[in-house]
């Protein structure tokens, strides 16, 4: 079988432990949860003050899952990836005794938690993404039966194994370009190319109580939100659920379209540098997760019913416009209908997501 050689990508492989800056957490088995999210009772892997900048390694689940053989060297070797270019933490997690029940747990490897000293329920934790660096130059898009936007139709009925598409990442303008061969057995048929836009699908805070939640459905705590606007320069605001917040990170993506219709996006490991800021009492104004970029306010709505997720997102948008700009809700609603944009974040995580895009420039002349 002919495959696209990994060595054309040009990305350095960032193995765990190769970072020598400030606070750093690798994604070795001692620092991750697999398929479950940290809860109140979990011991923090690092403790920082508000305003701290931390760097975390995040690890894609592709290549380590049970239905892929749980052997990333063998799995990625099928696509021409050399053994030395497979991440050591991927090998270690796959071979570890970490609790993971493929039938009952989620797929995600989650790094953390990180305690932010002094955080209390009712506060907001602002997570600002400062840098996202590819750890490898390759990744996967996968689909499985019964999941995705077309369960029962795609993948083709009768296929029992996961359907995976290998993709490579090529450095270039912006974040670079993703590439997929149209036919791995006949590379002359060409390739599909698309821009890379890295982000973390999972950023969250721990929930109260002793139960570790399933890693797939997002919620008020954040988690697997899968909003593709949360790249470098964005800030995600999460209502703190427990003392010290206990933040965590995972589900790294090189690219994802709105909807994430196949089940996964272009899944590949990232090193993330973020700043963690507490906003005391901040959750009183907008209790739902929301985000912003340099240009946009990004309300977020979450619910198992997509229609209700849309309504939840509009309510969040109204709260933001009322809280930040003092707009009366009927005027804010009229503005959103005239100029706000709403998109389906994902339809594959049980709890579906909708996010809005409100241009800050539209509101620059508003005075409170």
mmCIF file of C-alpha atoms in Angstrom:
data_model
loop_
_atom_site.group_PDB
_atom_site.id
_atom_site.type_symbol
_atom_site.label_atom_id
_atom_site.label_comp_id
_atom_site.label_asym_id
_atom_site.label_seq_id
_atom_site.Cartn_x
_atom_site.Cartn_y
_atom_site.Cartn_z
ATOM 1 C CA UNK A 1 0.000 0.000 0.000
ATOM 2 C CA UNK A 2 1.327 3.435 -0.916
ATOM 3 C CA UNK A 3 0.915 6.156 1.702
ATOM 4 C CA UNK A 4 1.847 9.784 2.034
ATOM 5 C CA UNK A 5 5.276 9.776 3.770
ATOM 6 C CA UNK A 6 5.215 11.380 7.184
ATOM 7 C CA UNK A 7 8.558 13.107 6.623
ATOM 8 C CA UNK A 8 7.049 15.572 4.126
ATOM 9 C CA UNK A 9 5.253 17.398 6.945
ATOM 10 C CA UNK A 10 8.240 19.176 8.458
ATOM 11 C CA UNK A 11 6.816 19.379 11.995
ATOM 12 C CA UNK A 12 9.151 18.559 14.869
ATOM 13 C CA UNK A 13 7.865 15.726 17.063
ATOM 14 C CA UNK A 14 7.312 17.183 20.549
ATOM 15 C CA UNK A 15 7.811 14.304 22.929
ATOM 16 C CA UNK A 16 6.735 14.656 26.589
ATOM 17 C CA UNK A 17 9.217 16.294 28.928
ATOM 18 C CA UNK A 18 10.961 18.345 26.239
ATOM 19 C CA UNK A 19 9.527 21.658 27.493
ATOM 20 C CA UNK A 20 11.718 23.644 29.898
ATOM 21 C CA UNK A 21 9.727 26.832 30.413
ATOM 22 C CA UNK A 22 7.487 27.648 33.400
ATOM 23 C CA UNK A 23 4.662 25.503 34.793
ATOM 24 C CA UNK A 24 4.384 22.460 32.548
ATOM 25 C CA UNK A 25 2.251 19.335 32.710
ATOM 26 C CA UNK A 26 2.959 16.451 30.371
ATOM 27 C CA UNK A 27 0.379 13.891 29.263
ATOM 28 C CA UNK A 28 2.038 10.865 30.791
ATOM 29 C CA UNK A 29 -0.264 8.301 32.474
ATOM 30 C CA UNK A 30 0.242 9.949 35.889
ATOM 31 C CA UNK A 31 -1.223 13.241 34.632
ATOM 32 C CA UNK A 32 -4.214 12.139 32.568
ATOM 33 C CA UNK A 33 -7.694 10.650 32.787
ATOM 34 C CA UNK A 34 -8.960 8.463 29.965
ATOM 35 C CA UNK A 35 -12.611 8.728 29.022
ATOM 36 C CA UNK A 36 -13.674 10.497 32.220
ATOM 37 C CA UNK A 37 -13.388 14.093 33.489
ATOM 38 C CA UNK A 38 -11.762 15.144 36.774
ATOM 39 C CA UNK A 39 -14.108 15.736 39.710
ATOM 40 C CA UNK A 40 -13.945 17.532 43.040
ATOM 41 C CA UNK A 41 -12.231 14.627 44.785
ATOM 42 C CA UNK A 42 -9.314 14.364 42.359
ATOM 43 C CA UNK A 43 -5.845 15.495 43.384
ATOM 44 C CA UNK A 44 -4.460 18.402 41.337
ATOM 45 C CA UNK A 45 -1.365 17.684 39.280
ATOM 46 C CA UNK A 46 -0.294 21.325 39.613
ATOM 47 C CA UNK A 47 -1.333 24.330 41.729
ATOM 48 C CA UNK A 48 -1.087 27.884 40.358
ATOM 49 C CA UNK A 49 -2.230 31.409 41.211
ATOM 50 C CA UNK A 50 -4.733 33.417 39.190
ATOM 51 C CA UNK A 51 -2.976 34.909 36.184
ATOM 52 C CA UNK A 52 -0.550 32.006 35.830
ATOM 53 C CA UNK A 53 0.633 30.879 32.424
ATOM 54 C CA UNK A 54 0.810 27.106 32.111
ATOM 55 C CA UNK A 55 1.795 24.744 29.322
ATOM 56 C CA UNK A 56 0.145 21.337 28.967
ATOM 57 C CA UNK A 57 0.695 18.504 26.561
ATOM 58 C CA UNK A 58 -2.530 17.110 25.138
ATOM 59 C CA UNK A 59 -2.795 13.720 23.515
ATOM 60 C CA UNK A 60 -5.132 12.598 20.765
ATOM 61 C CA UNK A 61 -7.001 9.362 21.418
ATOM 62 C CA UNK A 62 -6.561 8.266 17.803
ATOM 63 C CA UNK A 63 -4.354 5.184 17.513
ATOM 64 C CA UNK A 64 -4.623 4.137 21.161
ATOM 65 C CA UNK A 65 -8.263 3.016 21.335
ATOM 66 C CA UNK A 66 -9.226 -0.601 21.796
ATOM 67 C CA UNK A 67 -11.010 -0.915 18.444
ATOM 68 C CA UNK A 68 -7.861 0.424 16.737
ATOM 69 C CA UNK A 69 -5.656 -2.214 18.359
ATOM 70 C CA UNK A 70 -4.389 -0.129 21.314
ATOM 71 C CA UNK A 71 -0.920 -0.082 19.712
ATOM 72 C CA UNK A 72 -0.144 3.342 18.206
ATOM 73 C CA UNK A 73 3.142 2.233 16.632
ATOM 74 C CA UNK A 74 1.419 -0.545 14.696
ATOM 75 C CA UNK A 75 -1.658 1.572 13.943
ATOM 76 C CA UNK A 76 0.156 4.607 12.550
ATOM 77 C CA UNK A 77 2.715 2.363 10.881
ATOM 78 C CA UNK A 78 -0.062 1.278 8.502
ATOM 79 C CA UNK A 79 -0.006 4.836 7.155
ATOM 80 C CA UNK A 80 3.751 5.180 6.806
ATOM 81 C CA UNK A 81 4.515 6.851 10.153
ATOM 82 C CA UNK A 82 7.876 5.810 11.542
ATOM 83 C CA UNK A 83 7.978 4.323 15.052
ATOM 84 C CA UNK A 84 10.210 7.184 16.233
ATOM 85 C CA UNK A 85 7.574 9.705 15.186
ATOM 86 C CA UNK A 86 4.909 8.180 17.453
ATOM 87 C CA UNK A 87 4.565 10.035 20.756
ATOM 88 C CA UNK A 88 6.010 8.266 23.786
ATOM 89 C CA UNK A 89 3.022 9.282 25.916
ATOM 90 C CA UNK A 90 0.679 7.707 23.344
ATOM 91 C CA UNK A 91 2.576 4.451 23.734
ATOM 92 C CA UNK A 92 2.618 4.788 27.528
ATOM 93 C CA UNK A 93 -1.100 5.548 27.888
ATOM 94 C CA UNK A 94 -2.055 2.705 25.546
ATOM 95 C CA UNK A 95 0.097 0.245 27.500
ATOM 96 C CA UNK A 96 -0.794 1.562 30.956
ATOM 97 C CA UNK A 97 -3.180 0.289 33.591
ATOM 98 C CA UNK A 98 -5.265 3.476 33.376
ATOM 99 C CA UNK A 99 -8.929 2.701 33.889
ATOM 100 C CA UNK A 100 -10.737 2.788 30.544
ATOM 101 C CA UNK A 101 -13.844 0.862 29.573
ATOM 102 C CA UNK A 102 -14.297 1.205 25.821
ATOM 103 C CA UNK A 103 -18.006 0.362 26.081
ATOM 104 C CA UNK A 104 -18.814 2.810 28.891
ATOM 105 C CA UNK A 105 -16.170 5.559 28.867
ATOM 106 C CA UNK A 106 -15.434 8.290 26.370
ATOM 107 C CA UNK A 107 -12.387 8.193 24.099
ATOM 108 C CA UNK A 108 -10.682 11.378 25.265
ATOM 109 C CA UNK A 109 -7.364 11.623 27.084
ATOM 110 C CA UNK A 110 -7.637 14.592 29.468
ATOM 111 C CA UNK A 111 -4.602 16.304 31.034
ATOM 112 C CA UNK A 112 -4.977 17.713 34.557
ATOM 113 C CA UNK A 113 -6.464 18.833 36.787
ATOM 114 C CA UNK A 114 -4.745 22.120 37.595
ATOM 115 C CA UNK A 115 -5.846 23.930 40.756
ATOM 116 C CA UNK A 116 -6.230 27.708 40.575
ATOM 117 C CA UNK A 117 -5.757 28.814 44.155
ATOM 118 C CA UNK A 118 -8.684 30.732 45.622
ATOM 119 C CA UNK A 119 -11.297 29.874 42.979
ATOM 120 C CA UNK A 120 -14.800 29.475 44.417
ATOM 121 C CA UNK A 121 -18.176 28.440 43.002
ATOM 122 C CA UNK A 122 -19.785 31.593 41.595
ATOM 123 C CA UNK A 123 -16.491 32.782 40.097
ATOM 124 C CA UNK A 124 -15.590 32.567 36.434
ATOM 125 C CA UNK A 125 -12.374 30.977 35.219
ATOM 126 C CA UNK A 126 -11.098 32.688 32.095
ATOM 127 C CA UNK A 127 -8.877 30.408 29.989
ATOM 128 C CA UNK A 128 -6.960 32.398 27.376
ATOM 129 C CA UNK A 129 -5.226 30.343 24.693
ATOM 130 C CA UNK A 130 -1.776 31.827 24.085
ATOM 131 C CA UNK A 131 -0.132 29.187 21.920
ATOM 132 C CA UNK A 132 -0.979 25.867 20.258
ATOM 133 C CA UNK A 133 1.895 23.887 18.783
ATOM 134 C CA UNK A 134 1.467 20.652 16.811
ATOM 135 C CA UNK A 135 3.268 17.796 18.537
ATOM 136 C CA UNK A 136 3.242 15.658 15.373
ATOM 137 C CA UNK A 137 2.475 16.246 11.715
ATOM 138 C CA UNK A 138 -0.231 13.650 11.241
ATOM 139 C CA UNK A 139 -3.602 12.614 12.602
ATOM 140 C CA UNK A 140 -6.907 10.943 11.841
ATOM 141 C CA UNK A 141 -10.556 11.560 11.076
ATOM 142 C CA UNK A 142 -12.679 8.614 12.238
ATOM 143 C CA UNK A 143 -16.249 7.431 12.100
ATOM 144 C CA UNK A 144 -18.055 4.560 13.788
ATOM 145 C CA UNK A 145 -21.464 2.981 13.357
ATOM 146 C CA UNK A 146 -24.319 4.545 15.279
ATOM 147 C CA UNK A 147 -22.537 7.900 15.659
ATOM 148 C CA UNK A 148 -22.118 11.073 13.666
ATOM 149 C CA UNK A 149 -24.725 13.093 11.789
ATOM 150 C CA UNK A 150 -25.991 10.119 9.731
ATOM 151 C CA UNK A 151 -26.162 7.074 12.015
ATOM 152 C CA UNK A 152 -27.308 4.046 10.042
ATOM 153 C CA UNK A 153 -26.260 5.658 6.749
ATOM 154 C CA UNK A 154 -22.605 6.532 7.257
ATOM 155 C CA UNK A 155 -20.292 4.681 7.562
ATOM 156 C CA UNK A 156 -21.606 2.138 5.041
ATOM 157 C CA UNK A 157 -23.933 -0.343 6.812
ATOM 158 C CA UNK A 158 -22.264 -3.665 7.568
ATOM 159 C CA UNK A 159 -18.842 -2.199 8.354
ATOM 160 C CA UNK A 160 -17.908 -3.234 11.888
ATOM 161 C CA UNK A 161 -14.477 -1.604 12.250
ATOM 162 C CA UNK A 162 -13.946 2.151 12.644
ATOM 163 C CA UNK A 163 -13.534 3.969 9.341
ATOM 164 C CA UNK A 164 -10.443 6.162 9.529
ATOM 165 C CA UNK A 165 -8.914 8.696 7.179
ATOM 166 C CA UNK A 166 -5.240 9.547 7.618
ATOM 167 C CA UNK A 167 -4.299 13.214 7.230
ATOM 168 C CA UNK A 168 -1.022 15.091 7.341
ATOM 169 C CA UNK A 169 -0.247 18.669 8.331
ATOM 170 C CA UNK A 170 2.064 20.850 6.264
ATOM 171 C CA UNK A 171 3.545 24.071 7.703
ATOM 172 C CA UNK A 172 2.759 27.220 5.795
ATOM 173 C CA UNK A 173 0.884 30.498 5.913
ATOM 174 C CA UNK A 174 -1.162 30.803 9.086
ATOM 175 C CA UNK A 175 -1.279 27.480 10.900
ATOM 176 C CA UNK A 176 -0.560 25.470 7.744
ATOM 177 C CA UNK A 177 -2.495 23.094 5.537
ATOM 178 C CA UNK A 178 -4.113 19.718 6.060
ATOM 179 C CA UNK A 179 -3.894 17.118 3.327
ATOM 180 C CA UNK A 180 -5.809 13.892 2.620
ATOM 181 C CA UNK A 181 -5.050 11.577 -0.295
ATOM 182 C CA UNK A 182 -8.122 10.838 -2.399
ATOM 183 C CA UNK A 183 -6.880 7.242 -2.834
ATOM 184 C CA UNK A 184 -3.980 5.944 -0.742
ATOM 185 C CA UNK A 185 -3.458 3.110 -3.232
ATOM 186 C CA UNK A 186 -3.256 5.543 -6.157
ATOM 187 C CA UNK A 187 -1.712 8.867 -5.066
ATOM 188 C CA UNK A 188 -1.899 10.119 -8.658
ATOM 189 C CA UNK A 189 -5.596 10.835 -8.069
ATOM 190 C CA UNK A 190 -4.531 13.814 -6.008
ATOM 191 C CA UNK A 191 -5.312 15.111 -2.584
ATOM 192 C CA UNK A 192 -7.780 17.245 -0.695
ATOM 193 C CA UNK A 193 -6.296 20.293 1.017
ATOM 194 C CA UNK A 194 -7.804 22.537 3.688
ATOM 195 C CA UNK A 195 -6.532 25.169 6.141
ATOM 196 C CA UNK A 196 -5.453 24.148 9.626
ATOM 197 C CA UNK A 197 -6.998 25.949 12.601
ATOM 198 C CA UNK A 198 -5.839 24.202 15.798
ATOM 199 C CA UNK A 199 -7.912 24.282 18.977
ATOM 200 C CA UNK A 200 -8.691 22.161 22.034
ATOM 201 C CA UNK A 201 -12.078 20.453 21.927
ATOM 202 C CA UNK A 202 -11.962 19.901 25.703
ATOM 203 C CA UNK A 203 -11.355 22.697 28.211
ATOM 204 C CA UNK A 204 -13.203 22.444 31.479
ATOM 205 C CA UNK A 205 -13.428 22.663 35.254
ATOM 206 C CA UNK A 206 -14.189 19.865 37.700
ATOM 207 C CA UNK A 207 -17.727 19.160 38.873
ATOM 208 C CA UNK A 208 -18.884 18.752 42.464
ATOM 209 C CA UNK A 209 -19.020 15.349 44.106
ATOM 210 C CA UNK A 210 -17.066 12.106 43.714
ATOM 211 C CA UNK A 211 -18.348 11.085 40.269
ATOM 212 C CA UNK A 212 -16.110 11.510 37.228
ATOM 213 C CA UNK A 213 -18.353 12.457 34.347
ATOM 214 C CA UNK A 214 -18.194 10.800 30.923
ATOM 215 C CA UNK A 215 -15.826 12.768 28.694
ATOM 216 C CA UNK A 216 -18.170 13.077 25.694
ATOM 217 C CA UNK A 217 -21.146 15.292 26.680
ATOM 218 C CA UNK A 218 -20.269 18.941 27.418
ATOM 219 C CA UNK A 219 -22.082 20.955 30.068
ATOM 220 C CA UNK A 220 -21.992 24.109 32.234
ATOM 221 C CA UNK A 221 -18.535 22.988 33.361
ATOM 222 C CA UNK A 222 -17.237 23.125 29.786
ATOM 223 C CA UNK A 223 -15.658 19.835 28.800
ATOM 224 C CA UNK A 224 -16.052 18.600 25.233
ATOM 225 C CA UNK A 225 -17.475 21.847 23.827
ATOM 226 C CA UNK A 226 -15.845 21.465 20.367
ATOM 227 C CA UNK A 227 -16.206 25.128 19.343
ATOM 228 C CA UNK A 228 -13.677 25.653 16.582
ATOM 229 C CA UNK A 229 -13.258 29.384 17.323
ATOM 230 C CA UNK A 230 -11.319 28.563 20.518
ATOM 231 C CA UNK A 231 -7.887 28.800 18.943
ATOM 232 C CA UNK A 232 -4.945 31.058 19.746
ATOM 233 C CA UNK A 233 -6.099 34.426 21.081
ATOM 234 C CA UNK A 234 -9.480 33.198 22.296
ATOM 235 C CA UNK A 235 -10.739 33.185 25.884
ATOM 236 C CA UNK A 236 -13.220 30.653 27.250
ATOM 237 C CA UNK A 237 -15.178 31.666 30.361
ATOM 238 C CA UNK A 238 -16.336 28.816 32.596
ATOM 239 C CA UNK A 239 -18.411 29.032 35.787
ATOM 240 C CA UNK A 240 -16.345 27.507 38.596
ATOM 241 C CA UNK A 241 -18.061 24.463 40.135
ATOM 242 C CA UNK A 242 -15.696 23.562 43.009
ATOM 243 C CA UNK A 243 -12.993 25.164 45.132
ATOM 244 C CA UNK A 244 -9.767 25.796 43.164
ATOM 245 C CA UNK A 245 -11.621 25.157 39.860
ATOM 246 C CA UNK A 246 -9.478 22.126 38.864
ATOM 247 C CA UNK A 247 -9.031 22.898 35.153
ATOM 248 C CA UNK A 248 -8.228 20.303 32.513
ATOM 249 C CA UNK A 249 -7.500 20.086 28.782
ATOM 250 C CA UNK A 250 -7.745 17.571 25.946
ATOM 251 C CA UNK A 251 -9.274 16.497 22.631
ATOM 252 C CA UNK A 252 -6.737 18.374 20.479
ATOM 253 C CA UNK A 253 -7.760 19.200 16.905
ATOM 254 C CA UNK A 254 -5.783 20.474 13.937
ATOM 255 C CA UNK A 255 -9.026 21.422 12.168
ATOM 256 C CA UNK A 256 -12.787 20.975 12.526
ATOM 257 C CA UNK A 257 -15.755 22.139 10.502
ATOM 258 C CA UNK A 258 -18.877 23.393 12.245
ATOM 259 C CA UNK A 259 -20.994 20.339 13.017
ATOM 260 C CA UNK A 260 -18.127 17.788 13.157
ATOM 261 C CA UNK A 261 -20.488 15.567 11.174
ATOM 262 C CA UNK A 262 -18.384 12.388 10.733
ATOM 263 C CA UNK A 263 -17.908 11.914 14.513
ATOM 264 C CA UNK A 264 -14.360 13.251 14.883
ATOM 265 C CA UNK A 265 -12.500 16.108 13.257
ATOM 266 C CA UNK A 266 -8.808 16.184 12.227
ATOM 267 C CA UNK A 267 -7.623 14.754 15.544
ATOM 268 C CA UNK A 268 -3.941 15.265 16.388
ATOM 269 C CA UNK A 269 -1.903 16.072 19.486
ATOM 270 C CA UNK A 270 -1.098 19.654 20.532
ATOM 271 C CA UNK A 271 1.035 21.410 23.128
ATOM 272 C CA UNK A 272 -1.052 24.239 24.605
ATOM 273 C CA UNK A 273 0.035 27.313 26.541
ATOM 274 C CA UNK A 274 -2.813 29.074 28.353
ATOM 275 C CA UNK A 275 -3.341 31.783 30.960
ATOM 276 C CA UNK A 276 -5.743 31.075 33.840
ATOM 277 C CA UNK A 277 -7.491 34.149 35.304
ATOM 278 C CA UNK A 278 -10.138 34.222 38.028
ATOM 279 C CA UNK A 279 -13.055 36.648 37.801
ATOM 280 C CA UNK A 280 -14.527 36.708 41.333
ATOM 281 C CA UNK A 281 -18.318 36.549 41.268
ATOM 282 C CA UNK A 282 -18.304 36.651 37.487
ATOM 283 C CA UNK A 283 -20.700 33.762 36.994
ATOM 284 C CA UNK A 284 -23.577 35.809 38.414
ATOM 285 C CA UNK A 285 -24.017 37.698 35.128
ATOM 286 C CA UNK A 286 -23.659 34.901 32.567
ATOM 287 C CA UNK A 287 -23.816 31.473 34.251
ATOM 288 C CA UNK A 288 -23.333 29.568 30.980
ATOM 289 C CA UNK A 289 -19.994 28.982 29.276
ATOM 290 C CA UNK A 290 -19.135 31.623 26.703
ATOM 291 C CA UNK A 291 -16.066 32.805 24.848
ATOM 292 C CA UNK A 292 -14.548 35.672 22.953
ATOM 293 C CA UNK A 293 -11.910 36.246 20.323
ATOM 294 C CA UNK A 294 -10.248 39.480 19.287
ATOM 295 C CA UNK A 295 -13.206 40.298 17.054
ATOM 296 C CA UNK A 296 -16.127 38.290 18.393
ATOM 297 C CA UNK A 297 -18.242 37.529 21.417
ATOM 298 C CA UNK A 298 -19.149 33.831 21.320
ATOM 299 C CA UNK A 299 -22.240 32.748 23.286
ATOM 300 C CA UNK A 300 -22.595 28.980 23.676
ATOM 301 C CA UNK A 301 -25.730 26.850 23.985
ATOM 302 C CA UNK A 302 -25.787 23.172 24.996
ATOM 303 C CA UNK A 303 -28.602 20.626 25.099
ATOM 304 C CA UNK A 304 -29.426 17.121 23.854
ATOM 305 C CA UNK A 305 -32.144 18.763 21.745
ATOM 306 C CA UNK A 306 -30.558 20.918 19.019
ATOM 307 C CA UNK A 307 -33.521 23.315 19.039
ATOM 308 C CA UNK A 308 -33.104 23.844 22.779
ATOM 309 C CA UNK A 309 -29.348 24.299 22.342
ATOM 310 C CA UNK A 310 -30.154 27.116 19.903
ATOM 311 C CA UNK A 311 -32.515 28.722 22.399
ATOM 312 C CA UNK A 312 -29.907 28.353 25.142
ATOM 313 C CA UNK A 313 -27.331 30.070 22.924
ATOM 314 C CA UNK A 314 -29.662 32.994 22.188
ATOM 315 C CA UNK A 315 -30.331 33.423 25.921
ATOM 316 C CA UNK A 316 -26.573 33.445 26.536
ATOM 317 C CA UNK A 317 -26.157 36.079 23.805
ATOM 318 C CA UNK A 318 -28.842 38.256 25.408
ATOM 319 C CA UNK A 319 -27.122 37.931 28.792
ATOM 320 C CA UNK A 320 -23.799 39.000 27.245
ATOM 321 C CA UNK A 321 -25.258 42.015 25.450
ATOM 322 C CA UNK A 322 -27.179 43.102 28.538
ATOM 323 C CA UNK A 323 -24.249 42.559 30.898
ATOM 324 C CA UNK A 324 -21.431 44.020 28.822
ATOM 325 C CA UNK A 325 -23.249 46.781 26.963
ATOM 326 C CA UNK A 326 -26.363 47.465 29.015
ATOM 327 C CA UNK A 327 -28.686 46.711 26.097
ATOM 328 C CA UNK A 328 -32.334 46.080 26.830
ATOM 329 C CA UNK A 329 -33.174 42.526 25.886
ATOM 330 C CA UNK A 330 -35.731 43.417 23.198
ATOM 331 C CA UNK A 331 -33.145 45.614 21.442
ATOM 332 C CA UNK A 332 -30.464 42.940 21.826
ATOM 333 C CA UNK A 333 -32.838 40.377 20.299
ATOM 334 C CA UNK A 334 -33.502 42.669 17.343
ATOM 335 C CA UNK A 335 -29.754 43.204 16.819
ATOM 336 C CA UNK A 336 -29.068 39.455 16.929
ATOM 337 C CA UNK A 337 -31.726 38.841 14.318
ATOM 338 C CA UNK A 338 -30.298 41.528 12.054
ATOM 339 C CA UNK A 339 -26.586 40.902 12.442
ATOM 340 C CA UNK A 340 -25.757 37.991 14.743
ATOM 341 C CA UNK A 341 -24.657 34.639 13.332
ATOM 342 C CA UNK A 342 -25.362 31.245 14.910
ATOM 343 C CA UNK A 343 -23.705 27.950 13.935
ATOM 344 C CA UNK A 344 -23.980 24.336 14.982
ATOM 345 C CA UNK A 345 -20.778 23.551 16.883
ATOM 346 C CA UNK A 346 -21.236 19.774 16.866
ATOM 347 C CA UNK A 347 -24.016 17.178 16.667
ATOM 348 C CA UNK A 348 -21.970 14.134 17.743
ATOM 349 C CA UNK A 349 -21.453 14.511 21.511
ATOM 350 C CA UNK A 350 -24.892 13.483 22.850
ATOM 351 C CA UNK A 351 -25.313 17.035 24.155
ATOM 352 C CA UNK A 352 -25.361 19.127 20.997
ATOM 353 C CA UNK A 353 -23.815 22.561 20.716
ATOM 354 C CA UNK A 354 -24.632 25.879 19.085
ATOM 355 C CA UNK A 355 -22.363 28.915 19.203
ATOM 356 C CA UNK A 356 -22.999 32.493 18.177
ATOM 357 C CA UNK A 357 -20.783 35.112 16.582
ATOM 358 C CA UNK A 358 -21.349 38.728 17.657
ATOM 359 C CA UNK A 359 -19.015 41.281 16.098
ATOM 360 C CA UNK A 360 -17.541 43.550 18.765
ATOM 361 C CA UNK A 361 -17.068 46.254 16.135
ATOM 362 C CA UNK A 362 -20.851 46.513 15.744
ATOM 363 C CA UNK A 363 -21.074 47.689 19.345
ATOM 364 C CA UNK A 364 -18.099 50.058 19.494
ATOM 365 C CA UNK A 365 -20.303 53.173 19.738
ATOM 366 C CA UNK A 366 -22.547 51.795 22.500
ATOM 367 C CA UNK A 367 -22.267 53.700 25.800
ATOM 368 C CA UNK A 368 -23.568 52.280 29.056
#
